[in-house]
Amino acid sequence: MPAEEFVAGWISGALGLVLGHPFDTVKVRLQTQTTYRGIVDCMVKTYRHESLLGFFKGMSFPIASIAVVNSVLFGVYSNALLALTATSHQERRAQPPSYTHVFIAGCTGGFLQAYCLAPFDLIKVRLQNQTEPRAKPGSPPPRYRGPVHCAASIFQAEGPRGLFRGAWALTLRDTPTLGIYFVTYEWLCRQFTPDGQTPSSGTVLVAGGFAGITSWVAATPLDVIKSRMQMAGLKQRAYRGLLDCMVSSARQEGLGVFFRGLTINSARAFPVNAVTFLSYEHLLLSWG
Ligand SMILES: C[N+](C)(C)CCCC[C@H](N)C(=O)O
């Protein structure tokens, strides 16, 4: 099983992640809290109360973990394509796989990465939603002191299953939308590249960026539900399941609730995925 794809996926995931984290924090807060009037309001309040550091809450952990998850995504994707089409990453420019194969491989990668991602994503969302300013004397300490403490507290209170809260919604979110992700990327690359040639860096940036946006647009409704189910059990109300969360969110807040965070998700998706694909392709090219 070729391993370079896993390593390239890890490095490129980490690079994309740092760039996207501030957007991600604003997104999670907008989706799960009702105190903000919009993106700008949330940014201003976060900056005022918590300084720039507020935007980077919960980042050290994703860097180590979500980057590994990205490596599962790209590694499984590439190896699934190898199994389906008997072509390696290098051979695929000359013999491009069909979009059906790309979609199936993307869904496979998406499905497997969702399981690795679930506990890390839960911890990220919980930490991002702690809006207390850092270490102010006299103020009550935040519930979680950091990622390890957060994981341990959830584990203690709810057992290992607690760490997989929202995992089902996450799997439903990621399986089809990562199929869409790779199909969009491949399709755009092929539009701007003469047959059999390697796409230029500019093409990879644009195709990666739009692949990220398309995939996130499709993923946003379930992203909202996922984040809410992950917060359930804390301040927020508890839901009986995914469907209950969907129905009661829509009843209370209208259908618009499913598009919360769409703008910020898209704004984040472009740079993150442009950089992820560019570094992924470059690393694989340079390793021959
Ligand atoms: C499938 N879904 C849209 C959720 C994610 C697709 C893009 C993944 C990328 N690591 C990012 O964070 O943007």
mmCIF file of N, CA, C and O in Angstrom, residues 28-128:
data_model
loop_
_atom_site.group_PDB
_atom_site.id
_atom_site.type_symbol
_atom_site.label_atom_id
_atom_site.label_comp_id
_atom_site.label_asym_id
_atom_site.label_seq_id
_atom_site.Cartn_x
_atom_site.Cartn_y
_atom_site.Cartn_z
ATOM 1 N N VAL A 28 -18.070 27.887 14.557
ATOM 2 C CA VAL A 28 -18.638 27.057 15.634
ATOM 3 C C VAL A 28 -19.442 27.915 16.602
ATOM 4 O O VAL A 28 -20.528 27.547 17.050
ATOM 5 N N ARG A 29 -18.932 29.111 16.906
ATOM 6 C CA ARG A 29 -19.654 29.975 17.844
ATOM 7 C C ARG A 29 -20.982 30.443 17.254
ATOM 8 O O ARG A 29 -21.997 30.485 17.946
ATOM 9 N N LEU A 30 -20.955 30.816 15.956
ATOM 10 C CA LEU A 30 -22.198 31.263 15.328
ATOM 11 C C LEU A 30 -23.235 30.146 15.282
ATOM 12 O O LEU A 30 -24.428 30.385 15.407
ATOM 13 N N GLN A 31 -22.741 28.923 15.085
ATOM 14 C CA GLN A 31 -23.680 27.809 14.957
ATOM 15 C C GLN A 31 -24.303 27.408 16.282
ATOM 16 O O GLN A 31 -25.430 26.942 16.319
ATOM 17 N N THR A 32 -23.572 27.579 17.358
ATOM 18 C CA THR A 32 -24.072 27.001 18.606
ATOM 19 C C THR A 32 -24.455 28.033 19.662
ATOM 20 O O THR A 32 -24.997 27.667 20.680
ATOM 21 N N GLN A 33 -24.171 29.314 19.418
ATOM 22 C CA GLN A 33 -24.532 30.318 20.409
ATOM 23 C C GLN A 33 -25.416 31.381 19.772
ATOM 24 O O GLN A 33 -25.307 31.627 18.574
ATOM 25 N N THR A 34 -26.242 32.004 20.594
ATOM 26 C CA THR A 34 -27.188 32.950 19.988
ATOM 27 C C THR A 34 -26.840 34.399 20.323
ATOM 28 O O THR A 34 -27.602 35.303 20.029
ATOM 29 N N THR A 35 -25.660 34.617 20.901
ATOM 30 C CA THR A 35 -25.340 35.974 21.357
ATOM 31 C C THR A 35 -24.758 36.865 20.260
ATOM 32 O O THR A 35 -24.564 38.051 20.480
ATOM 33 N N TYR A 36 -24.471 36.308 19.106
ATOM 34 C CA TYR A 36 -23.823 37.123 18.071
ATOM 35 C C TYR A 36 -24.792 37.493 16.974
ATOM 36 O O TYR A 36 -25.645 36.717 16.583
ATOM 37 N N ARG A 37 -24.598 38.746 16.426
ATOM 38 C CA ARG A 37 -25.500 39.185 15.363
ATOM 39 C C ARG A 37 -25.023 38.713 13.992
ATOM 40 O O ARG A 37 -25.756 38.726 13.035
ATOM 41 N N GLY A 38 -23.780 38.341 13.885
ATOM 42 C CA GLY A 38 -23.263 37.897 12.592
ATOM 43 C C GLY A 38 -21.763 37.701 12.668
ATOM 44 O O GLY A 38 -21.176 37.779 13.768
ATOM 45 N N ILE A 39 -21.155 37.477 11.518
ATOM 46 C CA ILE A 39 -19.733 37.167 11.467
ATOM 47 C C ILE A 39 -18.893 38.275 12.098
ATOM 48 O O ILE A 39 -18.051 38.030 12.965
ATOM 49 N N VAL A 40 -19.171 39.535 11.662
ATOM 50 C CA VAL A 40 -18.341 40.654 12.125
ATOM 51 C C VAL A 40 -18.520 40.844 13.633
ATOM 52 O O VAL A 40 -17.544 41.011 14.378
ATOM 53 N N ASP A 41 -19.767 40.785 14.083
ATOM 54 C CA ASP A 41 -20.056 40.945 15.498
ATOM 55 C C ASP A 41 -19.320 39.887 16.327
ATOM 56 O O ASP A 41 -18.726 40.180 17.368
ATOM 57 N N CYS A 42 -19.343 38.663 15.824
ATOM 58 C CA CYS A 42 -18.675 37.575 16.531
ATOM 59 C C CYS A 42 -17.161 37.806 16.569
ATOM 60 O O CYS A 42 -16.509 37.604 17.597
ATOM 61 N N MET A 43 -16.606 38.273 15.437
ATOM 62 C CA MET A 43 -15.163 38.524 15.399
ATOM 63 C C MET A 43 -14.782 39.635 16.368
ATOM 64 O O MET A 43 -13.813 39.520 17.120
ATOM 65 N N VAL A 44 -15.572 40.727 16.351
ATOM 66 C CA VAL A 44 -15.269 41.872 17.216
ATOM 67 C C VAL A 44 -15.346 41.456 18.684
ATOM 68 O O VAL A 44 -14.437 41.716 19.478
ATOM 69 N N LYS A 45 -16.413 40.752 19.040
ATOM 70 C CA LYS A 45 -16.584 40.347 20.446
ATOM 71 C C LYS A 45 -15.484 39.382 20.879
ATOM 72 O O LYS A 45 -14.961 39.487 21.982
ATOM 73 N N THR A 46 -15.173 38.459 20.005
ATOM 74 C CA THR A 46 -14.108 37.506 20.343
ATOM 75 C C THR A 46 -12.798 38.245 20.572
ATOM 76 O O THR A 46 -12.093 38.017 21.558
ATOM 77 N N TYR A 47 -12.494 39.185 19.686
ATOM 78 C CA TYR A 47 -11.240 39.925 19.803
ATOM 79 C C TYR A 47 -11.224 40.759 21.084
ATOM 80 O O TYR A 47 -10.247 40.762 21.826
ATOM 81 N N ARG A 48 -12.339 41.456 21.365
ATOM 82 C CA ARG A 48 -12.408 42.316 22.554
ATOM 83 C C ARG A 48 -12.239 41.521 23.845
ATOM 84 O O ARG A 48 -11.504 41.903 24.735
ATOM 85 N N HIS A 49 -12.945 40.414 23.937
ATOM 86 C CA HIS A 49 -12.937 39.661 25.194
ATOM 87 C C HIS A 49 -11.724 38.763 25.351
ATOM 88 O O HIS A 49 -11.284 38.490 26.437
ATOM 89 N N GLU A 50 -11.245 38.257 24.231
ATOM 90 C CA GLU A 50 -10.247 37.180 24.354
ATOM 91 C C GLU A 50 -8.959 37.443 23.591
ATOM 92 O O GLU A 50 -8.100 36.567 23.539
ATOM 93 N N SER A 51 -8.862 38.601 22.937
ATOM 94 C CA SER A 51 -7.731 38.975 22.074
ATOM 95 C C SER A 51 -7.588 37.977 20.917
ATOM 96 O O SER A 51 -8.420 37.097 20.729
ATOM 97 N N LEU A 52 -6.510 38.139 20.161
ATOM 98 C CA LEU A 52 -6.307 37.266 18.990
ATOM 99 C C LEU A 52 -6.297 35.793 19.373
ATOM 100 O O LEU A 52 -6.690 34.926 18.600
ATOM 101 N N LEU A 53 -5.821 35.543 20.599
ATOM 102 C CA LEU A 53 -5.738 34.149 21.067
ATOM 103 C C LEU A 53 -7.078 33.437 21.013
ATOM 104 O O LEU A 53 -7.143 32.232 20.806
ATOM 105 N N GLY A 54 -8.176 34.207 21.196
ATOM 106 C CA GLY A 54 -9.512 33.630 21.183
ATOM 107 C C GLY A 54 -9.796 32.856 19.902
ATOM 108 O O GLY A 54 -10.507 31.856 19.912
ATOM 109 N N PHE A 55 -9.218 33.357 18.800
ATOM 110 C CA PHE A 55 -9.478 32.720 17.505
ATOM 111 C C PHE A 55 -8.722 31.395 17.359
ATOM 112 O O PHE A 55 -8.994 30.609 16.474
ATOM 113 N N PHE A 56 -7.719 31.236 18.190
ATOM 114 C CA PHE A 56 -6.895 30.030 18.050
ATOM 115 C C PHE A 56 -7.151 29.022 19.164
ATOM 116 O O PHE A 56 -6.373 28.103 19.364
ATOM 117 N N LYS A 57 -8.264 29.233 19.880
ATOM 118 C CA LYS A 57 -8.600 28.271 20.929
ATOM 119 C C LYS A 57 -8.796 26.894 20.325
ATOM 120 O O LYS A 57 -9.433 26.758 19.283
ATOM 121 N N GLY A 58 -8.263 25.924 21.013
ATOM 122 C CA GLY A 58 -8.488 24.557 20.556
ATOM 123 C C GLY A 58 -7.727 24.204 19.299
ATOM 124 O O GLY A 58 -8.122 23.291 18.585
ATOM 125 N N MET A 59 -6.628 24.916 18.975
ATOM 126 C CA MET A 59 -5.956 24.605 17.717
ATOM 127 C C MET A 59 -4.833 23.579 17.844
ATOM 128 O O MET A 59 -4.620 22.770 16.934
ATOM 129 N N SER A 60 -4.105 23.615 18.989
ATOM 130 C CA SER A 60 -2.958 22.716 19.113
ATOM 131 C C SER A 60 -3.389 21.271 18.912
ATOM 132 O O SER A 60 -2.707 20.468 18.280
ATOM 133 N N PHE A 61 -4.553 20.987 19.410
ATOM 134 C CA PHE A 61 -5.038 19.621 19.341
ATOM 135 C C PHE A 61 -5.380 19.204 17.901
ATOM 136 O O PHE A 61 -4.856 18.198 17.411
ATOM 137 N N PRO A 62 -6.201 19.998 17.182
ATOM 138 C CA PRO A 62 -6.458 19.640 15.779
ATOM 139 C C PRO A 62 -5.193 19.515 14.944
ATOM 140 O O PRO A 62 -5.120 18.671 14.057
ATOM 141 N N ILE A 63 -4.204 20.335 15.228
ATOM 142 C CA ILE A 63 -2.978 20.268 14.433
ATOM 143 C C ILE A 63 -2.398 18.869 14.489
ATOM 144 O O ILE A 63 -2.003 18.286 13.489
ATOM 145 N N ALA A 64 -2.362 18.315 15.681
ATOM 146 C CA ALA A 64 -1.817 16.972 15.821
ATOM 147 C C ALA A 64 -2.801 15.909 15.335
ATOM 148 O O ALA A 64 -2.409 14.887 14.801
ATOM 149 N N SER A 65 -4.085 16.169 15.523
ATOM 150 C CA SER A 65 -5.061 15.109 15.272
ATOM 151 C C SER A 65 -5.745 15.215 13.918
ATOM 152 O O SER A 65 -5.767 14.251 13.155
ATOM 153 N N ILE A 66 -6.277 16.416 13.593
ATOM 154 C CA ILE A 66 -7.040 16.533 12.354
ATOM 155 C C ILE A 66 -6.110 16.361 11.159
ATOM 156 O O ILE A 66 -6.520 15.864 10.107
ATOM 157 N N ALA A 67 -4.837 16.738 11.344
ATOM 158 C CA ALA A 67 -3.885 16.515 10.264
ATOM 159 C C ALA A 67 -3.718 15.017 10.003
ATOM 160 O O ALA A 67 -3.601 14.586 8.856
ATOM 161 N N VAL A 68 -3.755 14.240 11.058
ATOM 162 C CA VAL A 68 -3.689 12.782 10.887
ATOM 163 C C VAL A 68 -4.950 12.285 10.157
ATOM 164 O O VAL A 68 -4.892 11.416 9.289
ATOM 165 N N VAL A 69 -6.069 12.909 10.507
ATOM 166 C CA VAL A 69 -7.324 12.537 9.860
ATOM 167 C C VAL A 69 -7.269 12.842 8.364
ATOM 168 O O VAL A 69 -7.733 12.073 7.524
ATOM 169 N N ASN A 70 -6.682 13.999 8.024
ATOM 170 C CA ASN A 70 -6.520 14.342 6.612
ATOM 171 C C ASN A 70 -5.644 13.311 5.901
ATOM 172 O O ASN A 70 -5.852 13.002 4.732
ATOM 173 N N SER A 71 -4.688 12.783 6.642
ATOM 174 C CA SER A 71 -3.830 11.763 6.047
ATOM 175 C C SER A 71 -4.629 10.487 5.790
ATOM 176 O O SER A 71 -4.444 9.818 4.770
ATOM 177 N N VAL A 72 -5.565 10.170 6.668
ATOM 178 C CA VAL A 72 -6.438 9.011 6.422
ATOM 179 C C VAL A 72 -7.282 9.280 5.169
ATOM 180 O O VAL A 72 -7.395 8.428 4.281
ATOM 181 N N LEU A 73 -7.822 10.494 5.081
ATOM 182 C CA LEU A 73 -8.666 10.833 3.931
ATOM 183 C C LEU A 73 -7.917 10.664 2.608
ATOM 184 O O LEU A 73 -8.355 9.948 1.714
ATOM 185 N N PHE A 74 -6.766 11.336 2.501
ATOM 186 C CA PHE A 74 -6.041 11.302 1.226
ATOM 187 C C PHE A 74 -5.416 9.929 0.974
ATOM 188 O O PHE A 74 -5.377 9.465 -0.159
ATOM 189 N N GLY A 75 -4.938 9.300 2.028
ATOM 190 C CA GLY A 75 -4.335 7.977 1.877
ATOM 191 C C GLY A 75 -5.355 6.936 1.437
ATOM 192 O O GLY A 75 -5.124 6.171 0.499
ATOM 193 N N VAL A 76 -6.517 6.931 2.083
ATOM 194 C CA VAL A 76 -7.554 5.959 1.721
ATOM 195 C C VAL A 76 -8.091 6.276 0.320
ATOM 196 O O VAL A 76 -8.289 5.376 -0.497
ATOM 197 N N TYR A 77 -8.294 7.553 0.050
ATOM 198 C CA TYR A 77 -8.797 7.954 -1.273
ATOM 199 C C TYR A 77 -7.891 7.412 -2.374
ATOM 200 O O TYR A 77 -8.334 6.747 -3.312
ATOM 201 N N SER A 78 -6.600 7.689 -2.235
ATOM 202 C CA SER A 78 -5.666 7.298 -3.278
ATOM 203 C C SER A 78 -5.560 5.781 -3.399
ATOM 204 O O SER A 78 -5.507 5.232 -4.504
ATOM 205 N N ASN A 79 -5.550 5.109 -2.260
ATOM 206 C CA ASN A 79 -5.451 3.644 -2.301
ATOM 207 C C ASN A 79 -6.750 2.988 -2.782
ATOM 208 O O ASN A 79 -6.712 1.941 -3.423
ATOM 209 N N ALA A 80 -7.890 3.626 -2.529
ATOM 210 C CA ALA A 80 -9.158 3.104 -3.057
ATOM 211 C C ALA A 80 -9.156 3.244 -4.585
ATOM 212 O O ALA A 80 -9.574 2.339 -5.304
ATOM 213 N N LEU A 81 -8.630 4.370 -5.064
ATOM 214 C CA LEU A 81 -8.537 4.540 -6.526
ATOM 215 C C LEU A 81 -7.591 3.521 -7.131
ATOM 216 O O LEU A 81 -7.833 3.009 -8.219
ATOM 217 N N LEU A 82 -6.520 3.233 -6.401
ATOM 218 C CA LEU A 82 -5.578 2.213 -6.875
ATOM 219 C C LEU A 82 -6.286 0.862 -6.992
ATOM 220 O O LEU A 82 -6.133 0.142 -7.985
ATOM 221 N N ALA A 83 -7.089 0.553 -5.997
ATOM 222 C CA ALA A 83 -7.817 -0.720 -6.032
ATOM 223 C C ALA A 83 -8.859 -0.739 -7.153
ATOM 224 O O ALA A 83 -9.072 -1.761 -7.805
ATOM 225 N N LEU A 84 -9.498 0.409 -7.378
ATOM 226 C CA LEU A 84 -10.569 0.451 -8.385
ATOM 227 C C LEU A 84 -10.042 0.518 -9.809
ATOM 228 O O LEU A 84 -10.645 -0.014 -10.740
ATOM 229 N N THR A 85 -8.932 1.235 -10.006
ATOM 230 C CA THR A 85 -8.507 1.512 -11.382
ATOM 231 C C THR A 85 -7.121 0.963 -11.707
ATOM 232 O O THR A 85 -6.667 1.090 -12.839
ATOM 233 N N ALA A 86 -6.458 0.387 -10.713
ATOM 234 C CA ALA A 86 -5.101 -0.151 -10.898
ATOM 235 C C ALA A 86 -4.130 0.897 -11.440
ATOM 236 O O ALA A 86 -3.248 0.597 -12.236
ATOM 237 N N THR A 87 -4.298 2.168 -11.026
ATOM 238 C CA THR A 87 -3.323 3.202 -11.405
ATOM 239 C C THR A 87 -2.798 3.873 -10.148
ATOM 240 O O THR A 87 -3.559 4.110 -9.200
ATOM 241 N N SER A 88 -1.508 4.200 -10.147
ATOM 242 C CA SER A 88 -0.943 4.923 -9.007
ATOM 243 C C SER A 88 -1.194 6.413 -9.211
ATOM 244 O O SER A 88 -1.627 6.844 -10.282
ATOM 245 N N HIS A 89 -0.880 7.189 -8.161
ATOM 246 C CA HIS A 89 -1.092 8.638 -8.247
ATOM 247 C C HIS A 89 -0.395 9.223 -9.485
ATOM 248 O O HIS A 89 -0.974 10.043 -10.198
ATOM 249 N N GLN A 90 0.837 8.769 -9.751
ATOM 250 C CA GLN A 90 1.611 9.302 -10.877
ATOM 251 C C GLN A 90 0.990 8.927 -12.221
ATOM 252 O O GLN A 90 1.066 9.699 -13.183
ATOM 253 N N GLU A 91 0.404 7.756 -12.288
ATOM 254 C CA GLU A 91 -0.138 7.297 -13.580
ATOM 255 C C GLU A 91 -1.502 7.920 -13.918
ATOM 256 O O GLU A 91 -1.961 7.851 -15.046
ATOM 257 N N ARG A 92 -2.115 8.536 -12.884
ATOM 258 C CA ARG A 92 -3.511 8.965 -13.083
ATOM 259 C C ARG A 92 -3.678 10.147 -14.013
ATOM 260 O O ARG A 92 -4.769 10.412 -14.483
ATOM 261 N N ARG A 93 -2.592 10.910 -14.256
ATOM 262 C CA ARG A 93 -2.731 12.023 -15.198
ATOM 263 C C ARG A 93 -2.856 11.493 -16.617
ATOM 264 O O ARG A 93 -3.628 12.003 -17.409
ATOM 265 N N ALA A 94 -2.073 10.463 -16.925
ATOM 266 C CA ALA A 94 -2.135 9.883 -18.272
ATOM 267 C C ALA A 94 -3.409 9.043 -18.453
ATOM 268 O O ALA A 94 -4.005 9.035 -19.527
ATOM 269 N N GLN A 95 -3.801 8.336 -17.386
ATOM 270 C CA GLN A 95 -5.018 7.507 -17.473
ATOM 271 C C GLN A 95 -5.997 7.973 -16.409
ATOM 272 O O GLN A 95 -6.099 7.361 -15.337
ATOM 273 N N PRO A 96 -6.731 9.040 -16.690
ATOM 274 C CA PRO A 96 -7.612 9.581 -15.643
ATOM 275 C C PRO A 96 -8.742 8.615 -15.274
ATOM 276 O O PRO A 96 -9.353 8.007 -16.159
ATOM 277 N N PRO A 97 -8.998 8.472 -13.967
ATOM 278 C CA PRO A 97 -10.096 7.599 -13.534
ATOM 279 C C PRO A 97 -11.450 8.227 -13.868
ATOM 280 O O PRO A 97 -11.541 9.445 -14.043
ATOM 281 N N SER A 98 -12.496 7.407 -13.955
ATOM 282 C CA SER A 98 -13.837 7.946 -14.224
ATOM 283 C C SER A 98 -14.328 8.694 -12.978
ATOM 284 O O SER A 98 -13.857 8.431 -11.865
ATOM 285 N N TYR A 99 -15.286 9.597 -13.170
ATOM 286 C CA TYR A 99 -15.807 10.352 -12.039
ATOM 287 C C TYR A 99 -16.535 9.439 -11.042
ATOM 288 O O TYR A 99 -16.558 9.719 -9.855
ATOM 289 N N THR A 100 -17.110 8.357 -11.537
ATOM 290 C CA THR A 100 -17.767 7.421 -10.621
ATOM 291 C C THR A 100 -16.730 6.827 -9.664
ATOM 292 O O THR A 100 -16.947 6.754 -8.452
ATOM 293 N N HIS A 101 -15.581 6.433 -10.228
ATOM 294 C CA HIS A 101 -14.529 5.887 -9.375
ATOM 295 C C HIS A 101 -14.006 6.933 -8.394
ATOM 296 O O HIS A 101 -13.765 6.639 -7.221
ATOM 297 N N VAL A 102 -13.852 8.153 -8.894
ATOM 298 C CA VAL A 102 -13.387 9.235 -8.011
ATOM 299 C C VAL A 102 -14.384 9.424 -6.869
ATOM 300 O O VAL A 102 -14.000 9.546 -5.701
ATOM 301 N N PHE A 103 -15.679 9.409 -7.208
ATOM 302 C CA PHE A 103 -16.711 9.617 -6.189
ATOM 303 C C PHE A 103 -16.690 8.487 -5.144
ATOM 304 O O PHE A 103 -16.698 8.751 -3.933
ATOM 305 N N ILE A 104 -16.617 7.244 -5.636
ATOM 306 C CA ILE A 104 -16.616 6.110 -4.695
ATOM 307 C C ILE A 104 -15.388 6.169 -3.778
ATOM 308 O O ILE A 104 -15.488 5.996 -2.558
ATOM 309 N N ALA A 105 -14.238 6.458 -4.371
ATOM 310 C CA ALA A 105 -13.014 6.530 -3.563
ATOM 311 C C ALA A 105 -13.110 7.670 -2.541
ATOM 312 O O ALA A 105 -12.706 7.519 -1.382
ATOM 313 N N GLY A 106 -13.685 8.802 -2.958
ATOM 314 C CA GLY A 106 -13.846 9.943 -2.054
ATOM 315 C C GLY A 106 -14.776 9.601 -0.902
ATOM 316 O O GLY A 106 -14.500 9.936 0.260
ATOM 317 N N CYS A 107 -15.878 8.925 -1.213
ATOM 318 C CA CYS A 107 -16.831 8.529 -0.155
ATOM 319 C C CYS A 107 -16.169 7.546 0.811
ATOM 320 O O CYS A 107 -16.373 7.635 2.032
ATOM 321 N N THR A 108 -15.379 6.634 0.283
ATOM 322 C CA THR A 108 -14.699 5.664 1.149
ATOM 323 C C THR A 108 -13.751 6.384 2.102
ATOM 324 O O THR A 108 -13.740 6.135 3.311
ATOM 325 N N GLY A 109 -12.954 7.280 1.537
ATOM 326 C CA GLY A 109 -12.044 8.077 2.368
ATOM 327 C C GLY A 109 -12.824 8.873 3.399
ATOM 328 O O GLY A 109 -12.447 8.939 4.573
ATOM 329 N N GLY A 110 -13.937 9.467 2.968
ATOM 330 C CA GLY A 110 -14.756 10.298 3.854
ATOM 331 C C GLY A 110 -15.339 9.495 5.002
ATOM 332 O O GLY A 110 -15.320 9.931 6.155
ATOM 333 N N PHE A 111 -15.818 8.303 4.684
ATOM 334 C CA PHE A 111 -16.435 7.448 5.692
ATOM 335 C C PHE A 111 -15.413 7.063 6.765
ATOM 336 O O PHE A 111 -15.652 7.192 7.966
ATOM 337 N N LEU A 112 -14.238 6.618 6.317
ATOM 338 C CA LEU A 112 -13.236 6.170 7.296
ATOM 339 C C LEU A 112 -12.674 7.329 8.105
ATOM 340 O O LEU A 112 -12.464 7.212 9.312
ATOM 341 N N GLN A 113 -12.441 8.476 7.446
ATOM 342 C CA GLN A 113 -11.897 9.593 8.211
ATOM 343 C C GLN A 113 -12.890 10.113 9.234
ATOM 344 O O GLN A 113 -12.492 10.590 10.292
ATOM 345 N N ALA A 114 -14.200 9.990 8.956
ATOM 346 C CA ALA A 114 -15.187 10.508 9.913
ATOM 347 C C ALA A 114 -15.041 9.817 11.269
ATOM 348 O O ALA A 114 -15.144 10.453 12.312
ATOM 349 N N TYR A 115 -14.768 8.523 11.246
ATOM 350 C CA TYR A 115 -14.614 7.804 12.506
ATOM 351 C C TYR A 115 -13.377 8.224 13.282
ATOM 352 O O TYR A 115 -13.411 8.341 14.511
ATOM 353 N N CYS A 116 -12.299 8.481 12.544
ATOM 354 C CA CYS A 116 -11.082 8.950 13.236
ATOM 355 C C CYS A 116 -11.298 10.373 13.746
ATOM 356 O O CYS A 116 -10.799 10.761 14.797
ATOM 357 N N LEU A 117 -12.065 11.132 12.968
ATOM 358 C CA LEU A 117 -12.250 12.549 13.300
ATOM 359 C C LEU A 117 -13.172 12.766 14.503
ATOM 360 O O LEU A 117 -12.969 13.715 15.274
ATOM 361 N N ALA A 118 -14.162 11.885 14.676
ATOM 362 C CA ALA A 118 -15.240 12.152 15.635
ATOM 363 C C ALA A 118 -14.782 12.617 17.032
ATOM 364 O O ALA A 118 -15.208 13.682 17.482
ATOM 365 N N PRO A 119 -13.909 11.865 17.729
ATOM 366 C CA PRO A 119 -13.552 12.322 19.076
ATOM 367 C C PRO A 119 -12.775 13.641 19.067
ATOM 368 O O PRO A 119 -12.988 14.493 19.916
ATOM 369 N N PHE A 120 -11.908 13.802 18.083
ATOM 370 C CA PHE A 120 -11.112 15.038 18.009
ATOM 371 C C PHE A 120 -12.003 16.240 17.712
ATOM 372 O O PHE A 120 -11.834 17.320 18.267
ATOM 373 N N ASP A 121 -12.955 16.031 16.828
ATOM 374 C CA ASP A 121 -13.849 17.115 16.453
ATOM 375 C C ASP A 121 -14.729 17.509 17.633
ATOM 376 O O ASP A 121 -14.988 18.689 17.864
ATOM 377 N N LEU A 122 -15.153 16.527 18.401
ATOM 378 C CA LEU A 122 -15.968 16.794 19.587
ATOM 379 C C LEU A 122 -15.197 17.686 20.563
ATOM 380 O O LEU A 122 -15.704 18.697 21.056
ATOM 381 N N ILE A 123 -13.945 17.328 20.819
ATOM 382 C CA ILE A 123 -13.132 18.095 21.760
ATOM 383 C C ILE A 123 -12.889 19.507 21.228
ATOM 384 O O ILE A 123 -13.001 20.491 21.953
ATOM 385 N N LYS A 124 -12.616 19.600 19.950
ATOM 386 C CA LYS A 124 -12.409 20.916 19.326
ATOM 387 C C LYS A 124 -13.640 21.798 19.528
ATOM 388 O O LYS A 124 -13.525 22.941 19.977
ATOM 389 N N VAL A 125 -14.811 21.271 19.228
ATOM 390 C CA VAL A 125 -16.038 22.056 19.332
ATOM 391 C C VAL A 125 -16.310 22.476 20.779
ATOM 392 O O VAL A 125 -16.663 23.618 21.058
ATOM 393 N N ARG A 126 -16.074 21.566 21.714
ATOM 394 C CA ARG A 126 -16.296 21.913 23.127
ATOM 395 C C ARG A 126 -15.345 23.024 23.573
ATOM 396 O O ARG A 126 -15.739 23.948 24.260
ATOM 397 N N LEU A 127 -14.076 22.938 23.158
ATOM 398 C CA LEU A 127 -13.117 23.956 23.592
ATOM 399 C C LEU A 127 -13.392 25.294 22.897
ATOM 400 O O LEU A 127 -13.270 26.349 23.506
ATOM 401 N N GLN A 128 -13.776 25.229 21.641
ATOM 402 C CA GLN A 128 -14.049 26.477 20.924
ATOM 403 C C GLN A 128 -15.240 27.204 21.510
ATOM 404 O O GLN A 128 -15.340 28.415 21.403
#
